[in-house]
Short mmCIF file of C-alpha atoms and ligand atoms in Angstrom, two decimals:
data_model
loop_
_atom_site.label_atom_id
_atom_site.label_comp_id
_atom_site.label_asym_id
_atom_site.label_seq_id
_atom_site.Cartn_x
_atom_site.Cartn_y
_atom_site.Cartn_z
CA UNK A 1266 0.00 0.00 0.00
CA UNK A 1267 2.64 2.27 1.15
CA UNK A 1268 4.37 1.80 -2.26
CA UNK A 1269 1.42 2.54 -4.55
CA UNK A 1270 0.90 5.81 -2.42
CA UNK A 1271 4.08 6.72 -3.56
CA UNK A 1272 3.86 6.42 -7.06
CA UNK A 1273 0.87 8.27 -7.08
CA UNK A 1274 2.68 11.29 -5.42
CA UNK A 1275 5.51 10.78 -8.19
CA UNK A 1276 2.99 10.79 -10.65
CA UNK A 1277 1.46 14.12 -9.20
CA UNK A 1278 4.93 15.77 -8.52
CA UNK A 1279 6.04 14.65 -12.73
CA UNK A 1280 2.93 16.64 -13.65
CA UNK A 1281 3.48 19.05 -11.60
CA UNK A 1282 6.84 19.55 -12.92
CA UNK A 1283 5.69 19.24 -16.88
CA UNK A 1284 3.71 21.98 -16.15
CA UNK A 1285 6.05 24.72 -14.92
CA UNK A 1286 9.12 23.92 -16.71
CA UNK A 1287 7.73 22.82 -20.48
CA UNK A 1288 7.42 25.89 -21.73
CA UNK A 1289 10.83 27.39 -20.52
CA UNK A 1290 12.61 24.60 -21.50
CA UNK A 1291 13.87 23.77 -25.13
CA UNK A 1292 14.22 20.27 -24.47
CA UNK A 1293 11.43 18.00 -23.67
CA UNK A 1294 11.01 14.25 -23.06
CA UNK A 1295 7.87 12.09 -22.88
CA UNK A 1296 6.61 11.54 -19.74
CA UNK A 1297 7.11 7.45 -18.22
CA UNK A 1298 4.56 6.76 -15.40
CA UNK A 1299 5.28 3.72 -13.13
CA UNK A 1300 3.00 1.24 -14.06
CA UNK A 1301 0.37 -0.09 -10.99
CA UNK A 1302 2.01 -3.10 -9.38
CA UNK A 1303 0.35 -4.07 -6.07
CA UNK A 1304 4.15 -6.43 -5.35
CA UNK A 1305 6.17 -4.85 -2.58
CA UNK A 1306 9.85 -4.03 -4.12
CA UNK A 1307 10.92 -6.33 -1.97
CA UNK A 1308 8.98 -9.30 -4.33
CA UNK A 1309 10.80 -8.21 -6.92
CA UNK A 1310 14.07 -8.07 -5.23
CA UNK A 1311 13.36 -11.68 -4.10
CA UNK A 1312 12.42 -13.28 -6.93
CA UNK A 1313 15.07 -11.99 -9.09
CA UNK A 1314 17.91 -13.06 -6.17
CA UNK A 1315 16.49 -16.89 -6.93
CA UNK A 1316 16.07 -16.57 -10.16
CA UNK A 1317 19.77 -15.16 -10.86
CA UNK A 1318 20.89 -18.38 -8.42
CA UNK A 1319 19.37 -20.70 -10.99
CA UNK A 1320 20.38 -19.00 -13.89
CA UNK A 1321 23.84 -19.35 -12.96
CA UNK A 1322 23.72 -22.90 -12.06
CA UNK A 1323 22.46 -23.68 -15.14
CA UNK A 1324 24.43 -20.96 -17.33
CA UNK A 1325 28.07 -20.98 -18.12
CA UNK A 1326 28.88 -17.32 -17.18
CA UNK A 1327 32.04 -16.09 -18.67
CA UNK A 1328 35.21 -16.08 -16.55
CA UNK A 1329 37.23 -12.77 -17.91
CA UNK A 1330 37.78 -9.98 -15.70
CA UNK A 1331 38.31 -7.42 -18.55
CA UNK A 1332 35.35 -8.25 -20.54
CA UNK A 1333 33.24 -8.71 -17.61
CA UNK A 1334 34.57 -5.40 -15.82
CA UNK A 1335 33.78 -3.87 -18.91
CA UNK A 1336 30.03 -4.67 -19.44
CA UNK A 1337 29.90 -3.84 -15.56
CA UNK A 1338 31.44 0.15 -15.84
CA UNK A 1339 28.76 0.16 -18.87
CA UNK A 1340 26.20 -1.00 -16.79
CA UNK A 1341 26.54 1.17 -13.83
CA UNK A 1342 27.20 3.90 -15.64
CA UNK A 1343 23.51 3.83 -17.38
CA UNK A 1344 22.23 2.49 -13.49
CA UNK A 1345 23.61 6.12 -12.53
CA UNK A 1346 21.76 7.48 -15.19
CA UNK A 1347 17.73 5.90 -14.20
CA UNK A 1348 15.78 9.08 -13.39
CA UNK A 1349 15.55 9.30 -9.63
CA UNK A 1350 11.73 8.17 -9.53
CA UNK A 1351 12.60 5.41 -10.86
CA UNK A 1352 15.46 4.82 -8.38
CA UNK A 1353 14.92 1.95 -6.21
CA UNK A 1354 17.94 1.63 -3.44
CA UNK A 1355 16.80 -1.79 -2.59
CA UNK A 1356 17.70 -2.97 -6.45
CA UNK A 1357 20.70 -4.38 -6.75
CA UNK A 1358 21.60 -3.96 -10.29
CA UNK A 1359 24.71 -6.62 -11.43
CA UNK A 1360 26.16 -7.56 -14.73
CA UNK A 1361 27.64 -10.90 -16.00
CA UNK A 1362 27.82 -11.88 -19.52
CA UNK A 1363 26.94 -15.63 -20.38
CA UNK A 1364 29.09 -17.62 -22.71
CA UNK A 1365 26.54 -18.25 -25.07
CA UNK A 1366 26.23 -17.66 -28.95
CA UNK A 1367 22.91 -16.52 -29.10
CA UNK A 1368 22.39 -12.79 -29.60
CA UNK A 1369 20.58 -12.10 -26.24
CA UNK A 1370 20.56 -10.21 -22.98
CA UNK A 1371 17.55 -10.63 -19.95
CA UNK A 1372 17.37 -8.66 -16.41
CA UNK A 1373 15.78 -10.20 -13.65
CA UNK A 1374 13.91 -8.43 -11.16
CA UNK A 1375 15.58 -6.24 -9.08
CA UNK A 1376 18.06 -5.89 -10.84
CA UNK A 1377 20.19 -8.90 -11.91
CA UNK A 1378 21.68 -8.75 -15.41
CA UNK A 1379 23.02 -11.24 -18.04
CA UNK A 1380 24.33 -10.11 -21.39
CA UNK A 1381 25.19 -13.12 -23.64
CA UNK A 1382 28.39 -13.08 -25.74
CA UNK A 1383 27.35 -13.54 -28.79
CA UNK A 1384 25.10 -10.12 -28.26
CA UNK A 1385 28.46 -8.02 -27.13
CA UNK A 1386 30.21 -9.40 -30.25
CA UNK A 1387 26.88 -8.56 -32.43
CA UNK A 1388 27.16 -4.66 -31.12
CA UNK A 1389 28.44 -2.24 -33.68
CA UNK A 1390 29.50 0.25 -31.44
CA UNK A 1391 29.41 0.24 -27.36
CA UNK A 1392 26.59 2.48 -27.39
CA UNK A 1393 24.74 -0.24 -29.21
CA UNK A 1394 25.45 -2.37 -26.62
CA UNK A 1395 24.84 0.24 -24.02
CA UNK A 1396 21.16 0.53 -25.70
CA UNK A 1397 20.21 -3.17 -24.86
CA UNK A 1398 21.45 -2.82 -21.21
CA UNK A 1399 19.52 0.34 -20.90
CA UNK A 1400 16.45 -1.05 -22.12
CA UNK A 1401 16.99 -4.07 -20.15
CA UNK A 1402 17.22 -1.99 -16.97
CA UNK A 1403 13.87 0.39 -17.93
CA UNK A 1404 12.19 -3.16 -17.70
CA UNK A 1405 13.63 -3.80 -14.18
CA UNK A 1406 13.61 -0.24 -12.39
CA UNK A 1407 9.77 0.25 -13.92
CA UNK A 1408 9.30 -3.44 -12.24
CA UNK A 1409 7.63 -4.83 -15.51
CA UNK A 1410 7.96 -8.51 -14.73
CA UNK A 1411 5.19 -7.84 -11.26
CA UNK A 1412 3.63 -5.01 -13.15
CA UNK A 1413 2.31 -7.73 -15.72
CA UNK A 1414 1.85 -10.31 -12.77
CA UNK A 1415 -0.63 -7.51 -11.08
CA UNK A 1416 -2.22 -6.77 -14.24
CA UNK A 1417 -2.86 -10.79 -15.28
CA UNK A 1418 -3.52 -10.98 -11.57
CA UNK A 1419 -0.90 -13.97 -11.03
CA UNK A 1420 -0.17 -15.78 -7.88
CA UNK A 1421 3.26 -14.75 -6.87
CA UNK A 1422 4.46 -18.22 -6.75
CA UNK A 1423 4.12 -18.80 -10.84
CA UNK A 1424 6.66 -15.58 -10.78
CA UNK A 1425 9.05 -17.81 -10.20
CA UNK A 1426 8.38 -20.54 -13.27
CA UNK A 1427 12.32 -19.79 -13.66
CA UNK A 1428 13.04 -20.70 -9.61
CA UNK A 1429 12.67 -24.18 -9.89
CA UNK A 1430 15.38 -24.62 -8.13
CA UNK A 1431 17.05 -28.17 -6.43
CA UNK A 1432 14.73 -29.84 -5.71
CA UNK A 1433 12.41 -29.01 -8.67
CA UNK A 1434 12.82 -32.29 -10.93
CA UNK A 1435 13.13 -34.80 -8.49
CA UNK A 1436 9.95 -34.83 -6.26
CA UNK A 1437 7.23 -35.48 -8.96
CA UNK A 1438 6.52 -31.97 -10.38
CA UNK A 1439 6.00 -32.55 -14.29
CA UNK A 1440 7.16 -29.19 -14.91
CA UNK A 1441 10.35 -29.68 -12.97
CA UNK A 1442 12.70 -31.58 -15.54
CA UNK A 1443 11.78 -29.98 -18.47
CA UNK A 1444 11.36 -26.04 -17.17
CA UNK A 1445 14.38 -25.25 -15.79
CA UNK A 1446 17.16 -24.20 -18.70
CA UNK A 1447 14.49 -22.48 -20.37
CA UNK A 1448 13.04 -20.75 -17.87
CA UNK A 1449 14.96 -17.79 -17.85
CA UNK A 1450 14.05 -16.96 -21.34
CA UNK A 1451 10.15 -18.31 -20.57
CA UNK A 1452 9.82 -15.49 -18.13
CA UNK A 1453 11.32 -12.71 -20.38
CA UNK A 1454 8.74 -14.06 -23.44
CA UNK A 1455 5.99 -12.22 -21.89
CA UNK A 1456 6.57 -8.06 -22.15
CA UNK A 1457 3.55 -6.38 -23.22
CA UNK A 1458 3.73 -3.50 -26.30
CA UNK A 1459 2.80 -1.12 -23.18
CA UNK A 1460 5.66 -2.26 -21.64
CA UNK A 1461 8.26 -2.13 -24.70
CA UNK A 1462 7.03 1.01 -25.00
CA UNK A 1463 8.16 2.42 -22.18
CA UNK A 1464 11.34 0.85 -22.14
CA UNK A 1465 12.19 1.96 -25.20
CA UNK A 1466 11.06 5.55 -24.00
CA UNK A 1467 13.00 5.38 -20.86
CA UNK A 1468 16.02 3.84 -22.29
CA UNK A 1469 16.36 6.33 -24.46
CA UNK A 1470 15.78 8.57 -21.28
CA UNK A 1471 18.91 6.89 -19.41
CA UNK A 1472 21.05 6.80 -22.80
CA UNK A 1473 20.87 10.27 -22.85
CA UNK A 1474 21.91 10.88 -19.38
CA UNK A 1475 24.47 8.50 -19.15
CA UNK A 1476 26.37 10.15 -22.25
CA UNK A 1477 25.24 7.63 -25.02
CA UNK A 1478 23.68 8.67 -27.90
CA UNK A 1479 19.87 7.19 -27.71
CA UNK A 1480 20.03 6.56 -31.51
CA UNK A 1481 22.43 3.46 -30.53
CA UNK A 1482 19.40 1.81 -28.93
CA UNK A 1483 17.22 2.19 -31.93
CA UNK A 1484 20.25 0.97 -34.19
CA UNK A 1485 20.65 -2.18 -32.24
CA UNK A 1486 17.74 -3.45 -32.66
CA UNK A 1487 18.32 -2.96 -36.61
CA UNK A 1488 21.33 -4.68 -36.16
CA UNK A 1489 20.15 -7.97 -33.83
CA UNK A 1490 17.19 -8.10 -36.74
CA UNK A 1491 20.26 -8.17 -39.32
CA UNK A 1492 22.37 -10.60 -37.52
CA UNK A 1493 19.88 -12.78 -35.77
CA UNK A 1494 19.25 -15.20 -39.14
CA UNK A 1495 20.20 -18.80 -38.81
CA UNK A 1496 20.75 -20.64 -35.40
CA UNK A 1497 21.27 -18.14 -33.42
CA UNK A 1498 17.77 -16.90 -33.05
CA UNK A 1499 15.62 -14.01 -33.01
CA UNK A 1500 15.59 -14.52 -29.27
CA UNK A 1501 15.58 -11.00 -27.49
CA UNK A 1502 13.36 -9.40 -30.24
CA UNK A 1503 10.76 -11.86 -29.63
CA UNK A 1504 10.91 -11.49 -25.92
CA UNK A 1505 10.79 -7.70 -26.51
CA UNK A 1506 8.29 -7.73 -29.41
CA UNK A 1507 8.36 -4.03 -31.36
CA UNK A 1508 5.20 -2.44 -30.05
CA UNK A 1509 5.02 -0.77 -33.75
CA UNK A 1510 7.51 1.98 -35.32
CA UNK A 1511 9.93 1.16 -32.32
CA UNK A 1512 12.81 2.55 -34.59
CA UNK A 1513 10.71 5.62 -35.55
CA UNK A 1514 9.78 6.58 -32.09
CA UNK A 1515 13.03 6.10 -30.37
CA UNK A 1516 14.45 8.61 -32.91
CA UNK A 1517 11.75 10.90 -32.19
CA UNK A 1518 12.45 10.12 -28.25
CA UNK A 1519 15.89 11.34 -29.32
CA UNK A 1520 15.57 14.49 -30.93
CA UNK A 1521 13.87 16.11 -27.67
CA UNK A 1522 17.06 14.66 -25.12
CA UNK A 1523 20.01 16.57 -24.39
CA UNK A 1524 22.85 14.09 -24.20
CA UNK A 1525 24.88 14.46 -21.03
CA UNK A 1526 28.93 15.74 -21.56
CA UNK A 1527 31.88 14.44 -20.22
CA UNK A 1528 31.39 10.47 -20.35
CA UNK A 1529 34.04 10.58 -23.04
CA UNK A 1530 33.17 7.35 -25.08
CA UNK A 1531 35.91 5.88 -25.95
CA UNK A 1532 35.44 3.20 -28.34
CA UNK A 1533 39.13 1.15 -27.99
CA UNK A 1534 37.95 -0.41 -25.29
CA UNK A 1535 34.47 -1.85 -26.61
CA UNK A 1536 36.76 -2.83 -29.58
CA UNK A 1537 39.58 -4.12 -27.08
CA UNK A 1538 36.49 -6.44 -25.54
CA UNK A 1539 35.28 -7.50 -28.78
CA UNK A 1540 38.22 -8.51 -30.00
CA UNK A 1541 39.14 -10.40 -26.63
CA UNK A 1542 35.76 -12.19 -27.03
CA UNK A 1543 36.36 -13.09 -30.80
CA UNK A 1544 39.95 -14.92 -29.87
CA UNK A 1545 38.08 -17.07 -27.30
CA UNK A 1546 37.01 -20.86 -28.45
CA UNK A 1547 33.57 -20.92 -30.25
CA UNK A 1548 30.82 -20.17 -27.49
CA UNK A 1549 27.88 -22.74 -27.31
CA UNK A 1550 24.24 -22.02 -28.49
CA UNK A 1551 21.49 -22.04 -25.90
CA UNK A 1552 20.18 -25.04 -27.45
CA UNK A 1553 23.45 -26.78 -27.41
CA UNK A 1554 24.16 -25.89 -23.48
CA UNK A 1555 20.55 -26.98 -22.50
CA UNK A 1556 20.91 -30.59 -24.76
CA UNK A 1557 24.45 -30.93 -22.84
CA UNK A 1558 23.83 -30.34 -19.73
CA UNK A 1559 20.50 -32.87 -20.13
CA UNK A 1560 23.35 -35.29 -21.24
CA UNK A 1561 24.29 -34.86 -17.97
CA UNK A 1562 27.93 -32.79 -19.14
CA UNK A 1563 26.69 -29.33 -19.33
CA UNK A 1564 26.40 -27.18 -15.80
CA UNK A 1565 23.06 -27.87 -15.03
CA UNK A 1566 21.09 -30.45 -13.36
CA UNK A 1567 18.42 -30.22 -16.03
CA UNK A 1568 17.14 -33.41 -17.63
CA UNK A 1569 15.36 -36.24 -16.87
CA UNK A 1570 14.56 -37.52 -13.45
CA UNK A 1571 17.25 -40.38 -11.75
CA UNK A 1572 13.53 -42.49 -10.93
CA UNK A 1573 12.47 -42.79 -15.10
CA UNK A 1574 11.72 -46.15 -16.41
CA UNK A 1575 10.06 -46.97 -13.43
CA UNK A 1576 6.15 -47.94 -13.14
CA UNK A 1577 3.82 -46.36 -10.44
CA UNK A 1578 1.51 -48.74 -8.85
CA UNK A 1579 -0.87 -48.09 -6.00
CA UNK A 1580 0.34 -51.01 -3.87
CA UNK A 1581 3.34 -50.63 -2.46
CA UNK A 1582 5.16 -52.54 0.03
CA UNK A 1583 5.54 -50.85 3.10
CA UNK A 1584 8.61 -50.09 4.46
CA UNK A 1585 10.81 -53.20 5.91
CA UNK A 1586 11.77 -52.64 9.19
CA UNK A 1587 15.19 -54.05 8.26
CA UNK A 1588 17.41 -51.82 7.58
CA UNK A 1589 20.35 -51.42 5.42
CA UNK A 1590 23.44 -49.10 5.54
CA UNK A 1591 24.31 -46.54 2.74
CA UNK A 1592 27.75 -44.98 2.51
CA UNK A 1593 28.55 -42.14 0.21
CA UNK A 1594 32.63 -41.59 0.43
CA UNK A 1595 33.19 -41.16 3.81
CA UNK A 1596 31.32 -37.95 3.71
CA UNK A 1597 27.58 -39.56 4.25
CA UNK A 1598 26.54 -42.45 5.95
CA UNK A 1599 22.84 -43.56 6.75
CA UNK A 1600 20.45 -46.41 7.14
CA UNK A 1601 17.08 -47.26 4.88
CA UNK A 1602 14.58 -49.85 4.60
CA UNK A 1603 15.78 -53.11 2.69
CA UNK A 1604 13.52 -53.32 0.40
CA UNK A 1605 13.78 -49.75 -0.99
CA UNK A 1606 16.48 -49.23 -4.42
CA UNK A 1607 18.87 -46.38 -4.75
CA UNK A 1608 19.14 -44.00 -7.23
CA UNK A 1609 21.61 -41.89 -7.16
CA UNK A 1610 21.95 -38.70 -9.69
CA UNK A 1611 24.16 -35.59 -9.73
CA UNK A 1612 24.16 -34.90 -5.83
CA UNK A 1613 21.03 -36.30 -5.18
CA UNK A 1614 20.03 -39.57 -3.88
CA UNK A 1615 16.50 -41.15 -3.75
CA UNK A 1616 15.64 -44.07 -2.01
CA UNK A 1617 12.27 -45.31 -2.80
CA UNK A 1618 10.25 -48.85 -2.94
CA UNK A 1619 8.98 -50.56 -5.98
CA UNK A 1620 6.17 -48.90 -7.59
CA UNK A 1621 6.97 -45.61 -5.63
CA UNK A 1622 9.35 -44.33 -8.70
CA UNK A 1623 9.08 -42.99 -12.04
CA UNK A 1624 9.66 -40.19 -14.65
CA UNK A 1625 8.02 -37.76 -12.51
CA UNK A 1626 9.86 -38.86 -9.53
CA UNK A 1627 8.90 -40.56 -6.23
CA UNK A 1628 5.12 -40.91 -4.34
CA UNK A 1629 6.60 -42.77 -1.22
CA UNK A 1630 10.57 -42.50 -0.06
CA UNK A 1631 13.37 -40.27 0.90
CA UNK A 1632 15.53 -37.69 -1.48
CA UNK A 1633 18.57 -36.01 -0.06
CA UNK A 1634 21.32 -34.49 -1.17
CA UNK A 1635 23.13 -31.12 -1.39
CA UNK A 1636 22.28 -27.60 -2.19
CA UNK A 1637 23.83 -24.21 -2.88
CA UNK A 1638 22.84 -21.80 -0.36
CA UNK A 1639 23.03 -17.81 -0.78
CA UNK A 1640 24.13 -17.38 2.40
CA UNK A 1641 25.47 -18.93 5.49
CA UNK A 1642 22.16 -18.29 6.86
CA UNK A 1643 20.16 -21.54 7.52
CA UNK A 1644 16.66 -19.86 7.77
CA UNK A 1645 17.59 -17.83 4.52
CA UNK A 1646 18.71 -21.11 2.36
CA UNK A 1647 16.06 -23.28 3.83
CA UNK A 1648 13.57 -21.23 2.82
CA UNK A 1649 15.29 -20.92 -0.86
CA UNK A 1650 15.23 -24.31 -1.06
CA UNK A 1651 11.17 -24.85 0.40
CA UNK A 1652 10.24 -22.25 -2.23
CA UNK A 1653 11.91 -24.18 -5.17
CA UNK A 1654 10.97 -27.64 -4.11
CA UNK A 1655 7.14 -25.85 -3.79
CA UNK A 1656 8.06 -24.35 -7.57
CA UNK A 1657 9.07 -27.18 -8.98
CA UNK A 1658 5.64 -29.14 -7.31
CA UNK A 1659 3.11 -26.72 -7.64
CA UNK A 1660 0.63 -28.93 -6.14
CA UNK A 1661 2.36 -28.41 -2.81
CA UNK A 1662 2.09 -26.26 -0.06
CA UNK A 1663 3.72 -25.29 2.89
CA UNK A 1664 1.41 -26.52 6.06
CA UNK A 1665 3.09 -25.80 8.67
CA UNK A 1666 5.61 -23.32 10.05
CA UNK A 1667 9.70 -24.04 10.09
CA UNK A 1668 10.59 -25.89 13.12
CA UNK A 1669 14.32 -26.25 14.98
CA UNK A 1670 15.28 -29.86 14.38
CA UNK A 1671 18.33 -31.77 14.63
CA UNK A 1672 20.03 -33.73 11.95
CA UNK A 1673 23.09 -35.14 11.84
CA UNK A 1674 23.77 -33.49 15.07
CA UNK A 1675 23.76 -29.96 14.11
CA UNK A 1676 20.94 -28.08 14.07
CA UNK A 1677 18.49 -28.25 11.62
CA UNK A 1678 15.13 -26.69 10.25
CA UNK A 1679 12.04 -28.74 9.60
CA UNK A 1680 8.67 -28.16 7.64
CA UNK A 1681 5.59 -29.80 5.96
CA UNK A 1682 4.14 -29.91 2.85
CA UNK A 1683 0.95 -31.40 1.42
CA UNK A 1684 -0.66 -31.44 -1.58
CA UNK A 1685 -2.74 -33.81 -3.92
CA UNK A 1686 0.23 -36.03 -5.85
CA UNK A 1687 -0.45 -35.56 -9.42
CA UNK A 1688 0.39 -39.39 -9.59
CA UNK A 1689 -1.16 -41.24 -6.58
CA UNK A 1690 -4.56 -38.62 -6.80
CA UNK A 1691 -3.88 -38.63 -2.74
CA UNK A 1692 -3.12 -36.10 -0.53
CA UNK A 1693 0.71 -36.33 -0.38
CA UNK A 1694 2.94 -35.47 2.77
CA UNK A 1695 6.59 -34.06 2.15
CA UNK A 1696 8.30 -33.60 5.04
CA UNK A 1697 11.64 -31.53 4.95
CA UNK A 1698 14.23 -31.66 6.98
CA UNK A 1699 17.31 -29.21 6.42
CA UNK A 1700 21.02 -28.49 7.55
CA UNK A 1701 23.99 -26.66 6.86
CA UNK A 1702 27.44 -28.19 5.32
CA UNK A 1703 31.12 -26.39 6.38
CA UNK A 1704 31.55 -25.71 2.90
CA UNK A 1705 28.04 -23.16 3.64
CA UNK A 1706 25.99 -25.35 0.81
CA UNK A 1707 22.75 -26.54 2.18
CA UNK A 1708 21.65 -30.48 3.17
CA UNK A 1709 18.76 -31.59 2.51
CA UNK A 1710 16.06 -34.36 3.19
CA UNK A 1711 12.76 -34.79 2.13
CA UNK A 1712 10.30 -37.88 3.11
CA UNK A 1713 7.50 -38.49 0.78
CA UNK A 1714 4.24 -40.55 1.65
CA UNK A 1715 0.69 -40.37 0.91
CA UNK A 1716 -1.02 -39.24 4.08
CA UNK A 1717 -3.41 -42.07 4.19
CA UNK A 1718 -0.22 -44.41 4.82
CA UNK A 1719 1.82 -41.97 7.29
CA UNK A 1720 1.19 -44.44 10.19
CA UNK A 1721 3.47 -47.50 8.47
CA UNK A 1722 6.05 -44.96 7.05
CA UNK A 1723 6.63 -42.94 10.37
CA UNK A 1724 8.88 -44.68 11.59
CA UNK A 1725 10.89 -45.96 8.80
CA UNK A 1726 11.35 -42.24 8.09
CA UNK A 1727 12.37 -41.66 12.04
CA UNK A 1728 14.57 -44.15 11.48
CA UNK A 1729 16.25 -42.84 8.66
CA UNK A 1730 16.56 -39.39 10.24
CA UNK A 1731 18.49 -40.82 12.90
CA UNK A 1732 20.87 -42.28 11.20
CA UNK A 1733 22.20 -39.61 8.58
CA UNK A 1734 26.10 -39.22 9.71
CA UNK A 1735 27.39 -36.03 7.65
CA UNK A 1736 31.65 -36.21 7.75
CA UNK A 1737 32.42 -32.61 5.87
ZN1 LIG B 1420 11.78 -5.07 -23.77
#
């Protein structure tokens, strides 16, 4: 509420200022109004911190200093340049390119941006490449992703289609194995001609005042239209679809800013960059780092679920009471029930009875493994990890509050979820049990059973709980 008060006062104070200063002033601009978003900042700021977490997990970001330090001075120098209504001090605005062919470039919310190599090496000049960034950054500091979610009136949660993190394609969410990679460009598919609109209009806007030349932005997209034939895809233009005479009206835009003096653009460096980039091995295509990384060799953990093959049945054995032991290096050591298979899987292990697995994962068993956490704060990461697992299973819910547990001996966090399994039709019971590693990554368990059979898997699952040794 407090927010929306706010813009409105903006909005009064812009008018106010149109008013009194249009007709003394030669140059003009067109007005941008911050579109109605009932999110708190704070949404955005959270949705774009998991996002960016997945995105590079799954993403090989570039490791050069010079080229990455470069797109970064660029980048702060336009995030100087956003009109101050528009500033937002919670925003954290960051820049990393991604190794990737495809001309392309995506901000999350709040402020989290990617620039893909093959669009830096597309760029004519830098202040083409500056005019992507800037309109990338109108999309994020006019909130754009949450505007549209108020507007289509969205439940948070499907925000976050790109979020699926962990423990998305293992627990049975259909969604889960295939979103992921994807997802990234899935939520940037959506801008509205409103909304390229104003981006264009306000990128223009923070061209000028960052010492570009807001005819570079209206030039690049000539040139990604020119360049993007072939495999590398028409990507960004159809996320950011022209909302009609885009090159027309930026031009006009232009012709009323005053571009700022002193930024000096020198161009030996953009070239210096380019060049860099063009002596570096061949970067992948999107499509080739998503089919990799399902083969299991890329950086992801996309792909198919460690359970597929296997056939769901609605009788299975419950759990024996004999148990076996399970020894990962000397780093993991636990008991299950005998009659439960392994399957292990890129840092996850599942442990489930026959008829309990298959390509959407597991109705009845355990999954545990290891996550990355933001921060060495356990409430923080657990809750990263609860909102993924919840993403990646949208039939779940969170039923009860986070708990203090133990596991493993240290202390741990512990919270419900329950839903009706896509697969068993049942009202399913995930219970999740979390800790933290040395190393700062997260551990993880989660115990899956319908709730009609909780009785006979209590205390299997007890069981198993209690005998997780962690050595790290
Ligand atoms: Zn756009």
């Amino acid at each position: 509420m407090k927010k929306y008060n706010l813009g409105k006062n903006f909005a009064a104070f812009g008018l106010l200022w149109t008013l009194l200063v249009m007709p003394l002033a030669s140059f003009g601009q067109t007005r941008v109004d911050m579109p109605k978003n009932k999110y708190k900042i704070q949404d955005d700021v959270k949705i774009g911190r998991q996002a960016s977490a997945e995105v590079e997990r799954q993403m090989p970001i570039l490791n050069d200093n010079q080229a990455t330090r470069f797109v970064q001075d660029v980048g702060r120098r336009l995030v100087n340049a956003i009109p101050r209504q528009f500033q937002h001090p919670e925003f954290q605005y960051t820049f990393e390119i991604v190794n990737a062919r495809d001309i392309n470039a995506f901000a999350l919310p709040g402020g989290p941006m990617y620039v893909n190599r093959g669009m830096i090496e597309a760029a004519r000049t830098e202040g083409e490449m500056a005019g992507v960034m800037a309109h990338e950054i109108s999309h994020v500091a006019l909130r754009h992703g949450t505007a549209q979610a108020t507007e289509q009136s969205k439940p948070l949660k499907q925000l976050g289609t790109i979020g699926l993190i962990l423990g998305g394609a293992v627990l049975g969410g259909e969604q889960g194995a295939q979103l992921g990679m994807l997802g990234a460009q899935a939520w940037m598919t959506t801008f509205s001609r409103k909304a390229e609109t104003q981006a264009d209009i306000l990128g223009a806007q923070i061209m000028a005042n960052a010492g570009y030349d807001p005819r570079d932005l209206a030039n690049m997209f000539r040139t990604i239209a020119e360049q993007s034939g072939g495999s590398r895809g028409p990507q960004w233009l159809s996320s950011h679809p022209d909302p009609g005479n885009r090159y027309d009206k930026i031009n006009r835009e232009a012709q009323m800013l005053r571009i700022a003096e002193g930024a000096g653009r020198d161009s030996r460096e953009f070239q210096n960059v380019q060049r860099r980039l063009a002596g570096m091995p061949r970067a992948q295509t999107m499509e080739e780092i998503a089919r990799n990384s399902q083969n299991g060799r890329g950086q992801g953990q996309v792909g198919q679920n460690p359970t597929a093959g296997g056939r769901y049945s609605n009788r299975v054995q419950y759990p024996s009471s004999r148990m076996q032991v399970y020894t990962s290096g000397n780093s993991l050591q636990m008991s299950y029930p005998s009659n439960w298979r392994t399957f292990e899987s890129q840092g996850t292990i599942t442990f489930a009875p026959e008829g309990a697995y298959g390509d959407s994962g597991i109705t009845h068993g355990v999954m545990l493994g290891t996550a990355q956490a933001r921060s060495n704060d356990l409430a923080q990461s657990t809750e990263d990890y609860v909102n993924g697992v919840i993403q990646g299973n949208n039939y779940l819910r969170q039923t009860t509050n986070y708990s203090r547990s133990t596991l493993a001996g240290r202390n741990a966090f512990t919270t419900v979820l329950t839903g009706r399994s896509p697969i068993t039709n049942q009202t399913e019971v995930a219970t999740v049990f979390t800790t933290q590693l040395r190393n700062g990554g997260l551990f993880y368990v989660v115990m899956v059973a319908p709730e009609s059979e909780s009785s006979s898997y209590n205390a299997a699952f007890r069981n198993v709980i209690r005998s997780i040794r962690l050595n790290d």
